[in-house]
Short mmCIF file of C-alpha atoms and ligand atoms in Angstrom, two decimals:
data_model
loop_
_atom_site.label_atom_id
_atom_site.label_comp_id
_atom_site.label_asym_id
_atom_site.label_seq_id
_atom_site.Cartn_x
_atom_site.Cartn_y
_atom_site.Cartn_z
CA MET A 1 37.63 46.95 -52.58
CA LYS A 2 33.88 48.35 -52.06
CA LEU A 3 32.55 46.26 -54.71
CA ARG A 4 34.04 43.02 -53.21
CA LYS A 5 32.57 43.94 -50.09
CA VAL A 6 29.06 44.61 -51.63
CA THR A 7 29.63 40.96 -53.39
CA ALA A 8 30.60 39.52 -50.08
CA ALA A 9 27.51 40.57 -48.46
CA SER A 10 25.42 39.45 -51.09
CA ALA A 11 26.95 36.03 -51.32
CA VAL A 12 25.98 36.05 -47.49
CA LEU A 13 22.68 37.03 -48.28
CA LEU A 14 22.43 34.49 -51.14
CA SER A 15 23.63 31.57 -48.80
CA LEU A 16 21.09 32.76 -45.94
CA SER A 17 18.21 32.30 -48.41
CA VAL A 18 19.15 28.93 -49.70
CA ALA A 19 19.78 27.58 -45.88
CA ALA A 20 16.62 28.95 -45.27
CA THR A 21 14.83 27.09 -48.21
CA ALA A 22 16.77 24.15 -47.45
CA CYS A 23 15.11 24.43 -43.88
CA GLY A 24 12.17 25.67 -44.54
CA GLY A 25 8.52 24.86 -43.00
CA ASP A 26 7.08 22.84 -46.05
CA LYS A 27 9.28 19.18 -44.63
CA LYS A 28 5.89 18.35 -42.85
CA ASP A 29 4.18 18.13 -45.73
CA ASP A 30 5.46 14.41 -46.26
CA LYS A 31 4.20 12.74 -43.10
CA GLY A 32 3.18 9.44 -43.91
CA SER A 33 4.85 9.04 -47.03
CA SER A 34 7.53 7.14 -47.84
CA GLY A 35 10.18 7.81 -50.17
CA GLY A 36 10.70 11.13 -52.82
CA GLY A 37 10.14 13.44 -49.98
CA ASN A 38 12.25 15.98 -48.48
CA THR A 39 13.07 14.76 -45.01
CA ILE A 40 11.50 12.32 -42.76
CA THR A 41 10.99 12.86 -39.15
CA ILE A 42 12.32 9.98 -36.71
CA GLY A 43 11.21 10.10 -32.39
CA ILE A 44 14.34 8.57 -30.41
CA LYS A 45 15.38 9.07 -26.86
CA PHE A 46 17.62 11.55 -26.23
CA ASP A 47 19.30 10.70 -23.15
CA GLN A 48 19.92 6.89 -23.10
CA PRO A 49 23.13 6.19 -23.94
CA GLY A 50 24.09 3.03 -26.41
CA ILE A 51 20.25 3.39 -27.38
CA GLY A 52 19.21 6.66 -28.36
CA GLN A 53 21.44 9.91 -27.63
CA LYS A 54 21.92 13.55 -28.69
CA THR A 55 25.54 14.78 -27.71
CA PRO A 56 27.36 18.16 -29.30
CA GLN A 57 28.57 15.52 -31.66
CA GLY A 58 25.43 14.26 -32.81
CA TYR A 59 23.01 11.07 -32.59
CA SER A 60 24.30 7.66 -31.50
CA GLY A 61 22.96 4.66 -30.27
CA PHE A 62 21.46 1.07 -31.60
CA ASP A 63 17.87 2.93 -32.31
CA VAL A 64 19.64 5.64 -34.02
CA ASP A 65 21.38 3.30 -36.30
CA VAL A 66 18.12 0.98 -36.80
CA ALA A 67 16.19 4.02 -37.63
CA THR A 68 19.13 5.65 -40.07
CA TYR A 69 19.08 1.82 -41.77
CA VAL A 70 15.49 2.27 -42.10
CA ALA A 71 15.28 5.24 -43.36
CA LYS A 72 17.65 4.81 -46.14
CA LYS A 73 15.44 1.83 -47.36
CA LEU A 74 12.56 4.07 -47.27
CA GLY A 75 14.61 6.41 -49.52
CA TYR A 76 16.13 8.78 -46.80
CA SER A 77 19.83 9.60 -46.51
CA SER A 78 21.18 10.37 -42.84
CA ASP A 79 21.23 13.68 -43.70
CA GLN A 80 17.50 14.11 -44.69
CA ILE A 81 16.60 12.92 -41.00
CA GLU A 82 14.84 15.26 -38.57
CA TRP A 83 15.45 13.58 -34.99
CA LYS A 84 13.22 14.36 -32.48
CA GLU A 85 13.05 13.36 -28.82
CA SER A 86 9.74 11.00 -27.90
CA LYS A 87 9.83 10.61 -24.27
CA SER A 88 8.15 7.47 -23.02
CA ALA A 89 4.70 9.11 -21.96
CA ASP A 90 4.37 11.34 -25.37
CA ARG A 91 5.16 8.07 -27.88
CA GLU A 92 1.63 7.36 -28.63
CA THR A 93 0.24 10.86 -28.78
CA MET A 94 3.70 11.96 -31.18
CA LEU A 95 2.56 9.61 -33.95
CA LYS A 96 -1.07 9.99 -33.94
CA ARG A 97 -0.57 13.87 -34.15
CA GLY A 98 1.90 13.17 -37.23
CA ASP A 99 4.94 14.90 -35.40
CA VAL A 100 6.87 12.05 -36.47
CA ASP A 101 6.99 9.56 -39.05
CA PHE A 102 8.26 6.87 -37.22
CA ILE A 103 9.14 6.00 -33.49
CA ALA A 104 12.53 4.00 -32.65
CA ALA A 105 12.98 4.79 -28.66
CA SER A 106 13.41 1.77 -26.71
CA TYR A 107 9.53 1.23 -27.31
CA SER A 108 8.14 -1.86 -26.53
CA ILE A 109 4.85 -3.63 -28.16
CA THR A 110 2.26 -4.38 -25.78
CA PRO A 111 -1.21 -4.79 -26.66
CA GLU A 112 -2.37 -1.64 -24.54
CA ARG A 113 -0.27 0.37 -27.26
CA GLN A 114 -0.95 -1.87 -29.77
CA LYS A 115 -4.69 -0.28 -29.94
CA LEU A 116 -3.56 3.44 -30.37
CA VAL A 117 -0.38 2.80 -32.84
CA ASP A 118 0.99 0.18 -35.33
CA PHE A 119 4.28 -1.86 -34.52
CA ALA A 120 6.83 -2.94 -37.24
CA GLY A 121 9.46 -5.55 -35.53
CA PRO A 122 10.19 -6.59 -33.06
CA TYR A 123 14.11 -5.92 -33.86
CA LEU A 124 15.40 -6.11 -30.06
CA LEU A 125 14.31 -8.23 -27.03
CA ALA A 126 15.22 -6.89 -23.84
CA HIS A 127 14.34 -7.43 -20.02
CA GLN A 128 13.17 -5.13 -17.12
CA ASP A 129 15.96 -4.97 -14.63
CA VAL A 130 17.10 -2.58 -11.91
CA LEU A 131 20.27 -0.55 -11.35
CA VAL A 132 21.44 -0.43 -8.02
CA ARG A 133 24.33 0.94 -6.47
CA ALA A 134 27.72 -1.06 -6.30
CA ASP A 135 27.39 -1.85 -2.76
CA ASP A 136 23.80 -3.02 -2.78
CA LYS A 137 22.85 -6.03 -1.00
CA SER A 138 19.55 -5.85 -0.41
CA ILE A 139 17.79 -6.43 -4.02
CA LYS A 140 18.08 -9.84 -5.15
CA SER A 141 15.09 -10.50 -6.58
CA ALA A 142 11.64 -9.04 -7.85
CA ALA A 143 10.27 -9.65 -4.48
CA ASP A 144 13.08 -7.42 -2.52
CA LEU A 145 11.50 -4.47 -4.49
CA ASN A 146 8.57 -4.13 -2.66
CA LYS A 147 10.51 -3.03 0.19
CA ALA A 148 12.61 -0.73 -1.71
CA ARG A 149 12.64 2.96 -2.92
CA LEU A 150 12.12 2.76 -6.98
CA CYS A 151 12.41 5.13 -9.67
CA SER A 152 11.27 5.08 -13.05
CA VAL A 153 9.53 6.83 -15.69
CA THR A 154 5.82 8.01 -16.60
CA GLY A 155 4.37 6.37 -19.26
CA SER A 156 6.73 3.30 -19.21
CA THR A 157 5.80 -0.86 -19.18
CA SER A 158 8.61 -0.59 -16.40
CA ALA A 159 6.73 1.65 -14.23
CA GLN A 160 3.48 0.00 -15.10
CA ASN A 161 4.56 -3.69 -14.34
CA ILE A 162 5.87 -2.63 -11.36
CA LYS A 163 2.39 -1.41 -10.24
CA ASP A 164 0.80 -4.35 -11.61
CA THR A 165 2.67 -7.45 -11.18
CA LEU A 166 6.24 -7.07 -9.90
CA ALA A 167 6.15 -5.14 -6.90
CA PRO A 168 3.05 -3.55 -6.14
CA LYS A 169 4.20 -2.53 -2.51
CA ALA A 170 7.13 -0.79 -3.65
CA GLN A 171 7.80 2.89 -3.35
CA LEU A 172 7.52 4.26 -6.95
CA GLN A 173 8.84 7.69 -7.94
CA LYS A 174 7.93 8.39 -11.10
CA TYR A 175 9.94 10.88 -13.58
CA PRO A 176 9.95 11.79 -17.44
CA THR A 177 12.86 10.34 -18.48
CA TYR A 178 15.36 7.75 -16.73
CA SER A 179 18.25 10.15 -16.66
CA ALA A 180 16.56 12.04 -13.84
CA CYS A 181 16.60 8.56 -12.08
CA LEU A 182 20.19 8.50 -11.75
CA THR A 183 20.90 11.66 -9.47
CA GLY A 184 18.55 9.94 -7.02
CA LEU A 185 20.60 6.65 -7.05
CA GLN A 186 23.60 8.17 -6.57
CA ASN A 187 22.52 10.61 -3.56
CA LYS A 188 20.32 7.78 -2.08
CA ALA A 189 17.20 9.48 -2.33
CA ILE A 190 16.10 6.09 -4.20
CA ASP A 191 17.42 2.25 -3.75
CA ALA A 192 17.06 1.09 -7.71
CA LEU A 193 16.51 2.80 -10.84
CA THR A 194 14.01 0.13 -13.12
CA THR A 195 13.39 -0.34 -16.45
CA ASP A 196 15.10 -2.35 -19.64
CA ASP A 197 18.45 -3.88 -19.16
CA SER A 198 19.85 -2.65 -22.49
CA ILE A 199 18.99 0.87 -20.75
CA LEU A 200 20.76 0.38 -17.51
CA ALA A 201 23.65 -1.05 -19.23
CA GLY A 202 24.24 2.08 -21.17
CA TYR A 203 24.16 4.19 -18.02
CA ALA A 204 26.08 1.87 -15.84
CA SER A 205 28.76 2.10 -18.37
CA GLN A 206 29.00 5.95 -18.73
CA ALA A 207 32.62 7.26 -17.74
CA GLN A 208 31.13 9.43 -15.06
CA PHE A 209 29.23 6.21 -13.28
CA LYS A 210 32.40 3.67 -13.65
CA GLY A 211 31.94 1.55 -10.46
CA LYS A 212 29.44 3.30 -8.71
CA PHE A 213 26.26 1.21 -9.61
CA LYS A 214 25.37 -2.15 -11.00
CA LEU A 215 22.87 -4.16 -12.80
CA GLY A 216 20.88 -6.69 -11.05
CA GLY A 217 20.48 -9.44 -13.29
CA LEU A 218 16.68 -10.00 -12.56
CA LYS A 219 15.36 -10.39 -16.04
CA MET A 220 11.82 -9.81 -14.94
CA THR A 221 9.90 -9.25 -18.26
CA ASN A 222 10.28 -9.52 -21.91
CA GLU A 223 10.46 -6.30 -23.66
CA ASN A 224 10.12 -6.61 -27.61
CA TYR A 225 11.36 -3.54 -29.05
CA GLY A 226 9.15 -2.11 -32.32
CA ILE A 227 9.03 0.34 -34.53
CA GLY A 228 6.26 2.69 -33.99
CA VAL A 229 4.07 4.15 -36.70
CA LYS A 230 0.34 5.66 -36.65
CA LYS A 231 -2.26 3.25 -36.77
CA GLY A 232 -3.39 2.28 -40.52
CA SER A 233 0.37 3.22 -42.01
CA ASP A 234 1.79 1.45 -45.13
CA LEU A 235 5.24 2.24 -43.18
CA LYS A 236 4.73 -0.57 -41.06
CA ALA A 237 5.07 -3.43 -44.11
CA LYS A 238 8.28 -1.36 -45.66
CA ILE A 239 9.98 -1.05 -42.11
CA ASN A 240 9.27 -4.78 -41.23
CA LYS A 241 11.16 -5.45 -45.17
CA ALA A 242 13.97 -3.15 -43.86
CA LEU A 243 14.66 -4.66 -40.59
CA GLU A 244 14.46 -8.34 -41.81
CA SER A 245 17.21 -6.95 -44.75
CA MET A 246 19.22 -5.27 -41.38
CA VAL A 247 19.52 -8.85 -39.97
CA SER A 248 20.03 -10.66 -43.20
CA ASP A 249 23.12 -8.41 -44.45
CA GLY A 250 24.81 -7.96 -41.29
CA SER A 251 24.29 -4.46 -39.90
CA TRP A 252 22.31 -5.48 -37.73
CA ASP A 253 25.11 -7.36 -36.06
CA ALA A 254 27.57 -4.54 -36.29
CA ALA A 255 25.00 -2.04 -34.84
CA VAL A 256 24.78 -4.46 -31.76
CA LYS A 257 28.45 -4.39 -31.28
CA LYS A 258 29.05 -1.02 -32.03
CA ASN A 259 26.44 0.13 -29.38
CA PHE A 260 26.17 -2.29 -26.84
CA GLY A 261 29.47 -3.68 -27.14
CA PRO A 262 31.25 -0.88 -24.70
CA ALA A 263 28.55 -1.28 -22.32
CA ASN A 264 28.97 -5.16 -22.00
CA TYR A 265 25.56 -5.74 -22.97
CA LYS A 266 24.57 -9.56 -23.56
CA ASN A 267 21.71 -9.24 -26.10
CA GLU A 268 19.66 -11.49 -27.23
CA PRO A 269 19.55 -12.95 -30.67
CA ALA A 270 17.66 -10.75 -33.53
CA PRO A 271 14.16 -11.29 -32.82
CA LYS A 272 12.19 -12.42 -35.89
CA ILE A 273 9.67 -10.20 -37.53
CA GLY A 274 6.19 -10.60 -35.92
CA ASP A 275 7.76 -12.97 -33.25
CA ILE A 276 6.33 -10.91 -29.79
CA LYS A 277 7.67 -12.92 -26.78
CA SER A 278 5.46 -12.70 -23.68
N1 LIG B 301 10.84 -0.31 -23.02
C1 LIG B 301 10.09 0.07 -22.42
C2 LIG B 301 9.15 0.65 -22.76
O1 LIG B 301 8.47 0.82 -23.93
C3 LIG B 301 10.83 0.98 -21.03
C4 LIG B 301 11.68 1.86 -21.76
C5 LIG B 301 11.10 3.26 -22.31
O2 LIG B 301 10.32 3.46 -21.63
O3 LIG B 301 11.40 3.82 -23.38
O4 LIG B 301 8.46 1.64 -22.10
#
């Protein structure tokens, strides 16, 4: 009996040390390399249903499926992926510092960002829109936003576009995440949440918001989603190849159906690699 206890205890110790080795601190050694390493670290959003979401069941969304497919082509199975939250304002810094190998996080390709990081893709074309309360009648065009209280996210094209061109006179509040804007929309502290229609559709379809919000359907900009990598990284060409095969083997369509179907989001067709719509 005593012997069995000791054996059980050492088995526990053994399994603990195996687990410790498996998640050891050496995984960062593989940053920037592709294939053959232990793990790959990928930046996604954690709070955007249908795009990138962390739930008690795991990670889900279109970006998660795209990133998982790409990682597989780079030689990493899904259990070799380490997911990291990359909020809109943190993305360039995370890539520069090497915190992540690549980022798939509703990340629009823009000339300003291209000065700091490189992009594979695009792999999705979305459009900036507004989410308003279901009974709203005041916001019918981008011009109406000039009289509205808006919420968007720091470091996003959505906030920048409002200030620069779409509605410079709007009262714009900026939060670190889009989900933070939703409470304000519900309790009437703001009139509209503005960002990509792909993201807004996901929020509108959430069970807790059913019937409460609607999309404006304004299509104010083109948002070309790319996969961000460190400037000069050889991952860009490899990821482009993976994205091409994701479209040609039908996995892209399947991921669209699975992730955007429930939100009833009418997506654009798969973009061609390098075809950035202005
Ligand atoms: N696609 C836009 C951007 O990259 C808005 C969504 C986001 O903030 O992730 O800024």
